[in-house]
Short mmCIF file of N, CA and C in Angstrom, two decimals:
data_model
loop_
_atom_site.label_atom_id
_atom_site.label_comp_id
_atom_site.label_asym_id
_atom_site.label_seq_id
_atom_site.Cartn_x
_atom_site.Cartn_y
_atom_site.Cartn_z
N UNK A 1 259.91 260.67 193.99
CA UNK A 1 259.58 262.08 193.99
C UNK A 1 260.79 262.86 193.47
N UNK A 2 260.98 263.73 192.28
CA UNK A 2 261.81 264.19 191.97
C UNK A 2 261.54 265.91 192.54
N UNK A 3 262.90 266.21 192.78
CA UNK A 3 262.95 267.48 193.84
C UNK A 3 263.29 268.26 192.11
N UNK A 4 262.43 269.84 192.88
CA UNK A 4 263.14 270.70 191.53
C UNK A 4 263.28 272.13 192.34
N UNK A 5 264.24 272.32 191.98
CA UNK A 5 264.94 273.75 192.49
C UNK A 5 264.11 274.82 191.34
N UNK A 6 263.96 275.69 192.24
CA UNK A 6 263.20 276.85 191.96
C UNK A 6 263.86 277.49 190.83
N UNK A 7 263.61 278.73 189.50
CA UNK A 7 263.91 279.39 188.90
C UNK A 7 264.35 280.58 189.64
N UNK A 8 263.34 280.82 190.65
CA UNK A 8 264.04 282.54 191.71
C UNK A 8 265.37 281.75 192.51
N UNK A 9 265.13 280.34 192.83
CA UNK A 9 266.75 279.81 193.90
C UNK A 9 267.92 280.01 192.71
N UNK A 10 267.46 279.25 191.50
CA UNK A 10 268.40 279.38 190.63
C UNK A 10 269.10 280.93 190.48
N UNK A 11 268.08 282.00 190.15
CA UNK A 11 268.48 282.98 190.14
C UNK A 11 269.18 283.94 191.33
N UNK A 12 268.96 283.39 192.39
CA UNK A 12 269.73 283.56 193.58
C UNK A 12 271.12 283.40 193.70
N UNK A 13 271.34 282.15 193.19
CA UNK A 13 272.61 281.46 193.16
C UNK A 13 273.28 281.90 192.07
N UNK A 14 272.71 282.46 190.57
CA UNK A 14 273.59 282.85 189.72
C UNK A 14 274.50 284.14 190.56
N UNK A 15 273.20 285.24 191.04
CA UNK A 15 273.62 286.36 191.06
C UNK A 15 274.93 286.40 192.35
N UNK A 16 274.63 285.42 192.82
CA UNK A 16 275.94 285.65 194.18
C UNK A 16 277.45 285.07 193.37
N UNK A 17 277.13 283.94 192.79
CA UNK A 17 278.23 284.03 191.87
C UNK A 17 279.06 285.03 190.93
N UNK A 18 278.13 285.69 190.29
CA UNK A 18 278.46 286.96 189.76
C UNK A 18 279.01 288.14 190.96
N UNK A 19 278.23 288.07 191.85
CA UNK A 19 278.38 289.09 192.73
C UNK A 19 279.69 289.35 193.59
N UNK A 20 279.81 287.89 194.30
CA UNK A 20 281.14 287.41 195.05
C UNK A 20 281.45 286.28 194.93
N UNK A 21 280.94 285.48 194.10
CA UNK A 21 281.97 284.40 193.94
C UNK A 21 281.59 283.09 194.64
N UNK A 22 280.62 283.10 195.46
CA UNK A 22 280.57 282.30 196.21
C UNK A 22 278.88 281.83 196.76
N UNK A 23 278.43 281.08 197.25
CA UNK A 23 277.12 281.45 198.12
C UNK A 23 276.91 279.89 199.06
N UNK A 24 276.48 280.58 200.03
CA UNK A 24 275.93 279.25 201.39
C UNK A 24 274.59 279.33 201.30
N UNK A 25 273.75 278.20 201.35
CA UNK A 25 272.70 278.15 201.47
C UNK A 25 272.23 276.75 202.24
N UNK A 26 271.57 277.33 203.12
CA UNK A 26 271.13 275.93 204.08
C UNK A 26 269.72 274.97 203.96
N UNK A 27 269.51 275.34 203.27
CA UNK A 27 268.14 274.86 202.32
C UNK A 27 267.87 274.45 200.51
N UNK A 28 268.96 274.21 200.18
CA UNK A 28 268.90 273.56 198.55
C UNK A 28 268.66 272.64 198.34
N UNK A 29 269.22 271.41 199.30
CA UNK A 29 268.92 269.83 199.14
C UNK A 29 267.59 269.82 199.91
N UNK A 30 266.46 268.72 199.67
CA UNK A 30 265.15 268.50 200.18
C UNK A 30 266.25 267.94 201.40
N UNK A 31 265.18 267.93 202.64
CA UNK A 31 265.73 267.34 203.67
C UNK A 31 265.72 265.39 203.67
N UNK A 32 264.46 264.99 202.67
CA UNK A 32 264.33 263.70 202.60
C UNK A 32 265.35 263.15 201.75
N UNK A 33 266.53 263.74 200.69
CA UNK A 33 267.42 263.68 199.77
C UNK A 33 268.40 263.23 200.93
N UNK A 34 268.54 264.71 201.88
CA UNK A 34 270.18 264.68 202.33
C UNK A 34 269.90 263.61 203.69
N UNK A 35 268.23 263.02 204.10
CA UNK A 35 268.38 262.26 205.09
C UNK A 35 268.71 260.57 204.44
N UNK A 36 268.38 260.19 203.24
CA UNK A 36 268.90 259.26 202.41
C UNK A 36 270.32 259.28 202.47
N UNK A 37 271.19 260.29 202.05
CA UNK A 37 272.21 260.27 201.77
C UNK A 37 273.26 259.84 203.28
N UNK A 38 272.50 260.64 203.75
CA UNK A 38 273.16 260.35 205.19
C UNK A 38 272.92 258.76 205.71
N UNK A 39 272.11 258.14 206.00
CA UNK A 39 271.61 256.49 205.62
C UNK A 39 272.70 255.72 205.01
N UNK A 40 272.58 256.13 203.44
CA UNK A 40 273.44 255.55 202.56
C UNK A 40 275.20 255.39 203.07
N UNK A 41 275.50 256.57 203.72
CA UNK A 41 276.89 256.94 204.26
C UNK A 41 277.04 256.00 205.42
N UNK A 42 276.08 256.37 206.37
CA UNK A 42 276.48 255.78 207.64
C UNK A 42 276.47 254.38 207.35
N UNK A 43 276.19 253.09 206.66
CA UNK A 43 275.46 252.15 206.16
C UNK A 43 276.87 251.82 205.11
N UNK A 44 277.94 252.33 205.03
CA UNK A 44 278.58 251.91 204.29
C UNK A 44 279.81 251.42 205.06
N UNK A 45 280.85 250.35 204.54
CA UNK A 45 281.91 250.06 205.40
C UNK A 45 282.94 250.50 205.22
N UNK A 46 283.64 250.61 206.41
CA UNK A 46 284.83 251.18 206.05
C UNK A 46 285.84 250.73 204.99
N UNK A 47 286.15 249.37 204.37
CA UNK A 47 286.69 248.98 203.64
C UNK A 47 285.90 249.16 201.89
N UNK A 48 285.01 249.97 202.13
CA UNK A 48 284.12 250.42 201.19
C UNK A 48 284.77 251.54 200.41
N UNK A 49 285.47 252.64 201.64
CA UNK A 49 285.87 253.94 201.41
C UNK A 49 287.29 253.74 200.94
N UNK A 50 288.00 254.93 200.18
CA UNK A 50 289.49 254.78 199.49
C UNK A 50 289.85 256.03 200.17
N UNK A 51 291.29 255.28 199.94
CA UNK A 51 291.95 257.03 200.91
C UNK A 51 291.69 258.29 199.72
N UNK A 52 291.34 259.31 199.82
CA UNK A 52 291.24 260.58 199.33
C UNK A 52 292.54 260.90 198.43
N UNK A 53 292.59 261.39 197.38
CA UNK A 53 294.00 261.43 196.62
C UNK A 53 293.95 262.72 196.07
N UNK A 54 294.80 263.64 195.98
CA UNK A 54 294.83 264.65 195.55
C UNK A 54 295.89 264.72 194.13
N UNK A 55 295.84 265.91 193.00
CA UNK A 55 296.03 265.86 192.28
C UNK A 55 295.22 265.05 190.93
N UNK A 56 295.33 265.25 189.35
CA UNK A 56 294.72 264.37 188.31
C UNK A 56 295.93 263.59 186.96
N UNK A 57 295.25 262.83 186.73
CA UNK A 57 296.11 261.77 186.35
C UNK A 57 296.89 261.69 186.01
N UNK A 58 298.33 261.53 185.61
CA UNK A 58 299.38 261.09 186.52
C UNK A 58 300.15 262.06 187.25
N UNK A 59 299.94 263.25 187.93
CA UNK A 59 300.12 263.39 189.01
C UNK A 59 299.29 263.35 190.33
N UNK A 60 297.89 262.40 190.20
CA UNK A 60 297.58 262.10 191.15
C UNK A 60 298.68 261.18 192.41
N UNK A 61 298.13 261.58 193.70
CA UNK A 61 298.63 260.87 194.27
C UNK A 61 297.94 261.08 195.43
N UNK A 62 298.66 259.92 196.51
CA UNK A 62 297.93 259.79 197.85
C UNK A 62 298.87 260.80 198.88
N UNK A 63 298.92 261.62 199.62
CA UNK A 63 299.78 262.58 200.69
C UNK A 63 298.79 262.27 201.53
N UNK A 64 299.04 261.49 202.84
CA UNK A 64 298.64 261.89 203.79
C UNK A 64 299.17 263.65 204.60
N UNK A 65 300.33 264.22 204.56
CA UNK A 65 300.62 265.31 205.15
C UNK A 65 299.41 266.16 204.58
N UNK A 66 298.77 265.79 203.43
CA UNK A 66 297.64 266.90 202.65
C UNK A 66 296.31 267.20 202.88
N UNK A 67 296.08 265.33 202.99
CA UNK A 67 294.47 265.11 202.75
C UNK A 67 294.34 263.84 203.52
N UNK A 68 293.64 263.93 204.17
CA UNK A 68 293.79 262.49 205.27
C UNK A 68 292.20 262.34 205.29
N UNK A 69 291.07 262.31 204.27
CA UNK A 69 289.73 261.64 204.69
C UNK A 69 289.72 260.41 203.59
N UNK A 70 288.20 260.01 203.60
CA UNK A 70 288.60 258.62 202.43
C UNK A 70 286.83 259.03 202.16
N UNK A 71 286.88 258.54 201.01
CA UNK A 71 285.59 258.95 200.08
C UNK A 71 285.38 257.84 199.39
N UNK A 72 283.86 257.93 198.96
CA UNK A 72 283.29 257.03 198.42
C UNK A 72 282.57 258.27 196.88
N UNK A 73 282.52 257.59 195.80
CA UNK A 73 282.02 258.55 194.34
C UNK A 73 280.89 258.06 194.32
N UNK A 74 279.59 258.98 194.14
CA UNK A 74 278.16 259.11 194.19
C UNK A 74 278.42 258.28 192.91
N UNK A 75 277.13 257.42 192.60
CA UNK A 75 276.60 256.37 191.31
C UNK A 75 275.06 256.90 191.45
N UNK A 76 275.30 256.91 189.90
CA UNK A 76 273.61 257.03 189.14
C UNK A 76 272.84 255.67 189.80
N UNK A 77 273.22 254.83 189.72
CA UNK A 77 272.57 253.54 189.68
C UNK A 77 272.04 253.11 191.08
N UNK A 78 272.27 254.30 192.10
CA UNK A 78 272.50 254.30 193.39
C UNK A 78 270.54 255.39 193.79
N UNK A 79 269.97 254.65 194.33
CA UNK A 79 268.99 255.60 194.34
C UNK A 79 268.97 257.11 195.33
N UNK A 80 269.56 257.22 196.66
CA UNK A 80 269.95 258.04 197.25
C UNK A 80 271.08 259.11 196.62
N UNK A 81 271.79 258.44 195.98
CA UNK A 81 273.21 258.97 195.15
C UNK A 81 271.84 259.94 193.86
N UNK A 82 271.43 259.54 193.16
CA UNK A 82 270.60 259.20 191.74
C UNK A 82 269.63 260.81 192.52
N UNK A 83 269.36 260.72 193.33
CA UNK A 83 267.92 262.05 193.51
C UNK A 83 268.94 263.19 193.82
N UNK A 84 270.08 263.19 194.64
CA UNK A 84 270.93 263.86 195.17
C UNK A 84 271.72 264.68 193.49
N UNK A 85 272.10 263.78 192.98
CA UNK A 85 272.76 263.90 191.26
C UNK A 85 271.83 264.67 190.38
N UNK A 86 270.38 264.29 190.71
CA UNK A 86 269.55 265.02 189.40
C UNK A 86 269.34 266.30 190.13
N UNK A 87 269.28 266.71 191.47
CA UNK A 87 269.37 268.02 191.98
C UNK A 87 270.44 268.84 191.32
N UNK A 88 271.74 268.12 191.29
CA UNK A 88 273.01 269.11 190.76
C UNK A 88 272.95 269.04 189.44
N UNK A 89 272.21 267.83 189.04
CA UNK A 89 271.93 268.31 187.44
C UNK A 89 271.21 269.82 186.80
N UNK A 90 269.93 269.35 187.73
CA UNK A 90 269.00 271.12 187.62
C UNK A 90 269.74 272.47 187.98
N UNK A 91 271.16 271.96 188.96
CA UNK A 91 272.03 273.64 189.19
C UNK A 91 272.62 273.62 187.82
N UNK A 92 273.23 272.47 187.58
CA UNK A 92 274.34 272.69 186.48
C UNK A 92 273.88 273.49 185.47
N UNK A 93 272.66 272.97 184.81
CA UNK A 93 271.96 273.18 184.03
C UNK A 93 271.53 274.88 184.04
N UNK A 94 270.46 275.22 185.33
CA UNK A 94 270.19 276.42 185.64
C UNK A 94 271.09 277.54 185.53
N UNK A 95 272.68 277.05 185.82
CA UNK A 95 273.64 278.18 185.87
C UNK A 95 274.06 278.28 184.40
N UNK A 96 274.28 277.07 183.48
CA UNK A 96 274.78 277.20 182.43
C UNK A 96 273.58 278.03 181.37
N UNK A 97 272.22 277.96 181.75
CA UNK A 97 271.55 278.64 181.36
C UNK A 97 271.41 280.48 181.56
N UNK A 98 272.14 280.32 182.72
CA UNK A 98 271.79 281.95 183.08
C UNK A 98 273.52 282.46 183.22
N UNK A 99 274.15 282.17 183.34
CA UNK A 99 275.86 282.58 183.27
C UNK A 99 276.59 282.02 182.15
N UNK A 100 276.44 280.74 181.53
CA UNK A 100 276.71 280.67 180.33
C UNK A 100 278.55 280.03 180.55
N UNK A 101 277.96 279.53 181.79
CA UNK A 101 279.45 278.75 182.39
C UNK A 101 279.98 277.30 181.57
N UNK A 102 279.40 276.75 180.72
CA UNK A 102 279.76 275.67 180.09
C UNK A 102 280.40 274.44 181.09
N UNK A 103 279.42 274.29 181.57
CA UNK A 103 279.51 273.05 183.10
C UNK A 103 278.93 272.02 181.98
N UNK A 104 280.57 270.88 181.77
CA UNK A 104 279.39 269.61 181.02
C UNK A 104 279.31 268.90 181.90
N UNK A 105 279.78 268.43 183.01
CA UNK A 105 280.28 267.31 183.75
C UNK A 105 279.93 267.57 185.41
N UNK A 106 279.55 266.77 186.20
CA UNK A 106 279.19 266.83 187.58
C UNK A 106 279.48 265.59 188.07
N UNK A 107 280.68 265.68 188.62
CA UNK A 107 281.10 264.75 189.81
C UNK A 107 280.92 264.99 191.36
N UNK A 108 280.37 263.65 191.98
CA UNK A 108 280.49 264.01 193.55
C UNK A 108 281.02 262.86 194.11
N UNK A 109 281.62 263.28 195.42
CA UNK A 109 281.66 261.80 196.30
C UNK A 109 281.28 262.66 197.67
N UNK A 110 281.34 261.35 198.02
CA UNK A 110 280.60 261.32 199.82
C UNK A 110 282.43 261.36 200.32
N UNK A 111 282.98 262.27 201.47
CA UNK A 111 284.51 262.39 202.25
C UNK A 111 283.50 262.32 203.60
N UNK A 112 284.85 261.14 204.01
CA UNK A 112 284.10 261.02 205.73
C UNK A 112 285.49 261.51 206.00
N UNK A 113 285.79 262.18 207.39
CA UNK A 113 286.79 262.75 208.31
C UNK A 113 286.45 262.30 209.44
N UNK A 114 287.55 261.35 209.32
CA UNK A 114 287.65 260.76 211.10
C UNK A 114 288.00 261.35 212.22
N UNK A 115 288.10 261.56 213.22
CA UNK A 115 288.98 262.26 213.91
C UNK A 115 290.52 262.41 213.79
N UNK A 116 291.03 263.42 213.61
CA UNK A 116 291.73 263.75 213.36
C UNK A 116 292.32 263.60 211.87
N UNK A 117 291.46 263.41 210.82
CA UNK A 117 291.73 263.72 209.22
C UNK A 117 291.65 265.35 208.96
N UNK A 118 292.11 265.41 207.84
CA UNK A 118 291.95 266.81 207.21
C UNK A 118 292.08 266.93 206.16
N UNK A 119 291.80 268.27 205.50
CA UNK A 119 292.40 268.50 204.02
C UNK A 119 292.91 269.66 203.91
N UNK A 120 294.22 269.95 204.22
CA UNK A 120 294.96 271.28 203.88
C UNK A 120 294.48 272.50 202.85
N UNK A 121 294.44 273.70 203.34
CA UNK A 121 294.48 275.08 202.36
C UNK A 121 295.03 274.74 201.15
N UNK A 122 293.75 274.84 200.35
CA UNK A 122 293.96 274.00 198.85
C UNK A 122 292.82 274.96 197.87
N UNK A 123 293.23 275.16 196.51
CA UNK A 123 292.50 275.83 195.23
C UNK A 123 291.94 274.16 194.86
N UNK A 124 290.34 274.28 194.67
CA UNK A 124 289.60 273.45 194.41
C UNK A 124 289.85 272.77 193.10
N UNK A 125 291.09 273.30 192.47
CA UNK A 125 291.05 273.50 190.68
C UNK A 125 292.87 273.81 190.03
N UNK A 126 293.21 273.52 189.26
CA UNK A 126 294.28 273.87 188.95
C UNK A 126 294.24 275.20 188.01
N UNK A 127 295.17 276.20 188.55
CA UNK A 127 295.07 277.51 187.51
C UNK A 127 294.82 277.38 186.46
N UNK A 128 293.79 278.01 185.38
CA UNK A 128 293.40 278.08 183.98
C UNK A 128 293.20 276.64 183.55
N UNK A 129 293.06 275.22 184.07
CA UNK A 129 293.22 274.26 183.36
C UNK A 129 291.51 273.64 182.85
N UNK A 130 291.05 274.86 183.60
CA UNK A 130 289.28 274.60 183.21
C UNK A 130 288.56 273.14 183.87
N UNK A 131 289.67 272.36 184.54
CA UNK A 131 289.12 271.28 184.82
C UNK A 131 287.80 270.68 185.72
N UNK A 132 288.11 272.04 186.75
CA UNK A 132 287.17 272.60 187.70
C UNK A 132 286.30 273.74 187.67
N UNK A 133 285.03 274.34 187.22
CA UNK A 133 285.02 275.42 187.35
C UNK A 133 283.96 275.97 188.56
N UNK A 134 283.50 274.78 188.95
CA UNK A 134 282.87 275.05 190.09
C UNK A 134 282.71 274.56 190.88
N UNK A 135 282.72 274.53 192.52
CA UNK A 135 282.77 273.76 193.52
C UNK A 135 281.52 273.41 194.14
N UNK A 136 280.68 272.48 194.80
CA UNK A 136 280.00 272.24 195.68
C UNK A 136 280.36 271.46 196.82
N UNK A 137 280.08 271.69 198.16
CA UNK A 137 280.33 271.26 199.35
C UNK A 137 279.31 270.73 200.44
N UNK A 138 278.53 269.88 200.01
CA UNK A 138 277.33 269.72 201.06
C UNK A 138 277.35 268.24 202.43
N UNK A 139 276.90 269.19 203.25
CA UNK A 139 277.16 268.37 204.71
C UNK A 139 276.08 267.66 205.16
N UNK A 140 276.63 266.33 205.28
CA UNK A 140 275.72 265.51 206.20
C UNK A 140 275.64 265.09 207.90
N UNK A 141 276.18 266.31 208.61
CA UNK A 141 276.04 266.01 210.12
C UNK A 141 275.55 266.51 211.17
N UNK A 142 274.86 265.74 211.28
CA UNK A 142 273.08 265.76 212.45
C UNK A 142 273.38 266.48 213.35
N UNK A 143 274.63 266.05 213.55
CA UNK A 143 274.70 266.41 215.06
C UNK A 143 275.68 266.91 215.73
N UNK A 144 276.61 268.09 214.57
CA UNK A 144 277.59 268.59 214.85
C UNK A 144 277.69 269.53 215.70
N UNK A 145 278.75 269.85 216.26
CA UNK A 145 278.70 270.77 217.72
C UNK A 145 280.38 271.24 217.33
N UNK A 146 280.35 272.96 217.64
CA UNK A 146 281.79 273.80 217.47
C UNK A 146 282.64 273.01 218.09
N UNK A 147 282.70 272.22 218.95
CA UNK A 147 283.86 271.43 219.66
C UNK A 147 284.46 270.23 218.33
N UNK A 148 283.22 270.33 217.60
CA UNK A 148 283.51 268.97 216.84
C UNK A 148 284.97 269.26 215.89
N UNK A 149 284.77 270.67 215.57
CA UNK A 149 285.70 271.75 214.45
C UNK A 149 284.98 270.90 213.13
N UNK A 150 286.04 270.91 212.64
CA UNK A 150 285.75 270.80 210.59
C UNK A 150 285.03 272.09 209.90
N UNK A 151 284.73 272.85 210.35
CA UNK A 151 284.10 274.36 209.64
C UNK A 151 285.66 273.95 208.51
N UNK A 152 284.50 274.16 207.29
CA UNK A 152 284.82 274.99 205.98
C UNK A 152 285.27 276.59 205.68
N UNK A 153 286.46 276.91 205.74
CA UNK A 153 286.69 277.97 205.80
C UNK A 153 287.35 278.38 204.36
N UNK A 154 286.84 279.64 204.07
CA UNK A 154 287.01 279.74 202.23
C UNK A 154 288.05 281.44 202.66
N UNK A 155 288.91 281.64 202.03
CA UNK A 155 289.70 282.40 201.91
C UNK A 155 289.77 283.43 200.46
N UNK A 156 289.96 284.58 200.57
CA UNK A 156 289.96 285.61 199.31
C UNK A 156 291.32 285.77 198.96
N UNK A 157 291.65 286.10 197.34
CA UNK A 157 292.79 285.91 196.87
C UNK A 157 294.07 286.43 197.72
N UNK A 158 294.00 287.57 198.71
CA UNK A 158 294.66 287.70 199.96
C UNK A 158 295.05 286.71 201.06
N UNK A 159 294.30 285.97 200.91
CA UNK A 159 294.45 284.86 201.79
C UNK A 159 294.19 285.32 203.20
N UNK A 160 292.56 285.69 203.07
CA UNK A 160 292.29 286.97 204.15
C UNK A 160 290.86 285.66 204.21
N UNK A 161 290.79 285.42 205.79
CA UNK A 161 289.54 284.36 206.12
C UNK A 161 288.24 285.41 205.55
N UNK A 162 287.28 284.75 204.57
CA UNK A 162 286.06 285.35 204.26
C UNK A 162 284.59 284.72 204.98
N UNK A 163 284.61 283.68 205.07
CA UNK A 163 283.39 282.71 205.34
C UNK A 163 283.95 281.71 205.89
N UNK A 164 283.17 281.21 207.20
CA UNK A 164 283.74 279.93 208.04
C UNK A 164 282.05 279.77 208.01
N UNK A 165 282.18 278.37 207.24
CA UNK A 165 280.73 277.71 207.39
C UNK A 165 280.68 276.43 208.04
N UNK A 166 279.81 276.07 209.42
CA UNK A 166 279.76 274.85 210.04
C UNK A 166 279.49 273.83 209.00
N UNK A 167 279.81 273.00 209.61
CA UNK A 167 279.53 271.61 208.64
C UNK A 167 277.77 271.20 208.95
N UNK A 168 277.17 271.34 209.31
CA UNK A 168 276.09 271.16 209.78
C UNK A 168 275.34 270.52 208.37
N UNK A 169 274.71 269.16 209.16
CA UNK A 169 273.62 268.41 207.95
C UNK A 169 273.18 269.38 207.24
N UNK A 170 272.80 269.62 206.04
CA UNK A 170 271.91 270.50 205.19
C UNK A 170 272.60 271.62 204.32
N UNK A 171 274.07 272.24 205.53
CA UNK A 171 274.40 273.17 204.94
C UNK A 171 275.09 272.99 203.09
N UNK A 172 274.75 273.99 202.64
CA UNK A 172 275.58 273.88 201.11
C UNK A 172 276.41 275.45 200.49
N UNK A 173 277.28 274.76 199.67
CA UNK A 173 278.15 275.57 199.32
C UNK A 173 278.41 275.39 198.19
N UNK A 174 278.42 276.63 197.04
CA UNK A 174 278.57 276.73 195.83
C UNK A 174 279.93 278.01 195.60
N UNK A 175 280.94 277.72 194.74
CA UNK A 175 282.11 278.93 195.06
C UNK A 175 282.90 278.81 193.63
N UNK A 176 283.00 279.33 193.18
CA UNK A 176 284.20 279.81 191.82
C UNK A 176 285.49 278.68 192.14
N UNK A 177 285.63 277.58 191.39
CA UNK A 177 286.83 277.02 192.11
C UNK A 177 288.27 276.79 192.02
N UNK A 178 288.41 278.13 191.33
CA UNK A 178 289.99 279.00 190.93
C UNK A 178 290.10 279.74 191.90
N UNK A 179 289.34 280.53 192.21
CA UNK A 179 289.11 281.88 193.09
C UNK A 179 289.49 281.74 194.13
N UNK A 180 289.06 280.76 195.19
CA UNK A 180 289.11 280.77 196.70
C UNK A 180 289.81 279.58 197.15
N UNK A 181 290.88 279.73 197.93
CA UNK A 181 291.33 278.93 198.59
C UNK A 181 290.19 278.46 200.03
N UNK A 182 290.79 277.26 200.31
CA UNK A 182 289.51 276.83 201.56
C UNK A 182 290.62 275.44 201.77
N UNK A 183 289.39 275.00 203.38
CA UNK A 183 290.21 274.21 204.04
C UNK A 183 289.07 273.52 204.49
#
């Protein structure tokens, strides 16, 4: 069953981009997509996952003081990965159609955070280097509770808290990824 995002969602999502930069929406992924994905995750081993590395090539590197989760990179060839991918294909697509953002490329991975991992107040993107121009953030947990913490918190060029979004299964996040610092 291939999922298709609406022309009015699309147009939803352009205009908040334009508008502020940013948008949450707790309903973009089908729920049968993000309950696969979640499957696929839990179902994977830990010696499966790589530590998280920040920076791109050759100044990538590993900092734990930075980024302490470990991720696994979504595959086409992957059928849970594969329905999840052609969803962000139809955004990519939809936005480059209506904003004219020149998105060629869509990468994802799955970041698990163990207790006590993190990822430090960080720009999703390196200044002007175009490498990034847009962020997505979508959560797979059932059964998260405020004690659990990990809220996504996105910051304005002030470095003034704007949006603290739970991690909660379903939730999603689309944001300018020069613009906003987040954690």
């Amino acid at each position: 069953m291939v999922s298709q995002l609406s022309e009015a969602m699309l147009d939803v999502i352009a205009d908040a981009l334009v508008d502020k930069g940013y948008i949450f929406l707790s309903d973009l992924v089908p729920t049968h997509i993000s309950q696969m994905l979640l499957e696929k995750i839990q179902s994977t081993q830990a010696h499966e996952l790589k530590a998280a590395s920040i920076g791109r090539g050759i100044e990538q590197q590993l900092n734990p003081d930075i980024r302490r989760d470990r991720i696994q990179w979504l595959e086409e060839s992957n059928e849970p990965d594969n329905q999840y991918l052609d969803v962000m294909m139809q955004l990519k697509n939809g936005l480059n159609r209506r904003l004219f953002m020149g998105l060629f490329d869509y990468e994802s991975h799955y970041a698990v955070y163990q207790p006590g991992a993190f990822y430090k107040k960080h720009v999703d993107a390196l200044k002007g280097s175009q490498n990034r121009i847009l962020t997505t953030v979508f959560f797979l947990n059932p059964d998260w509770k405020m004690a659990d913490c990990g809220e996504l918190i996105i910051y304005d060029e002030a470095d003034i808290e704007i949006e603290r979004i739970a991690p909660k299964m379903g939730h999603f996040v689309i944001f300018l990824s020069e613009r906003f610092p987040m954690k």
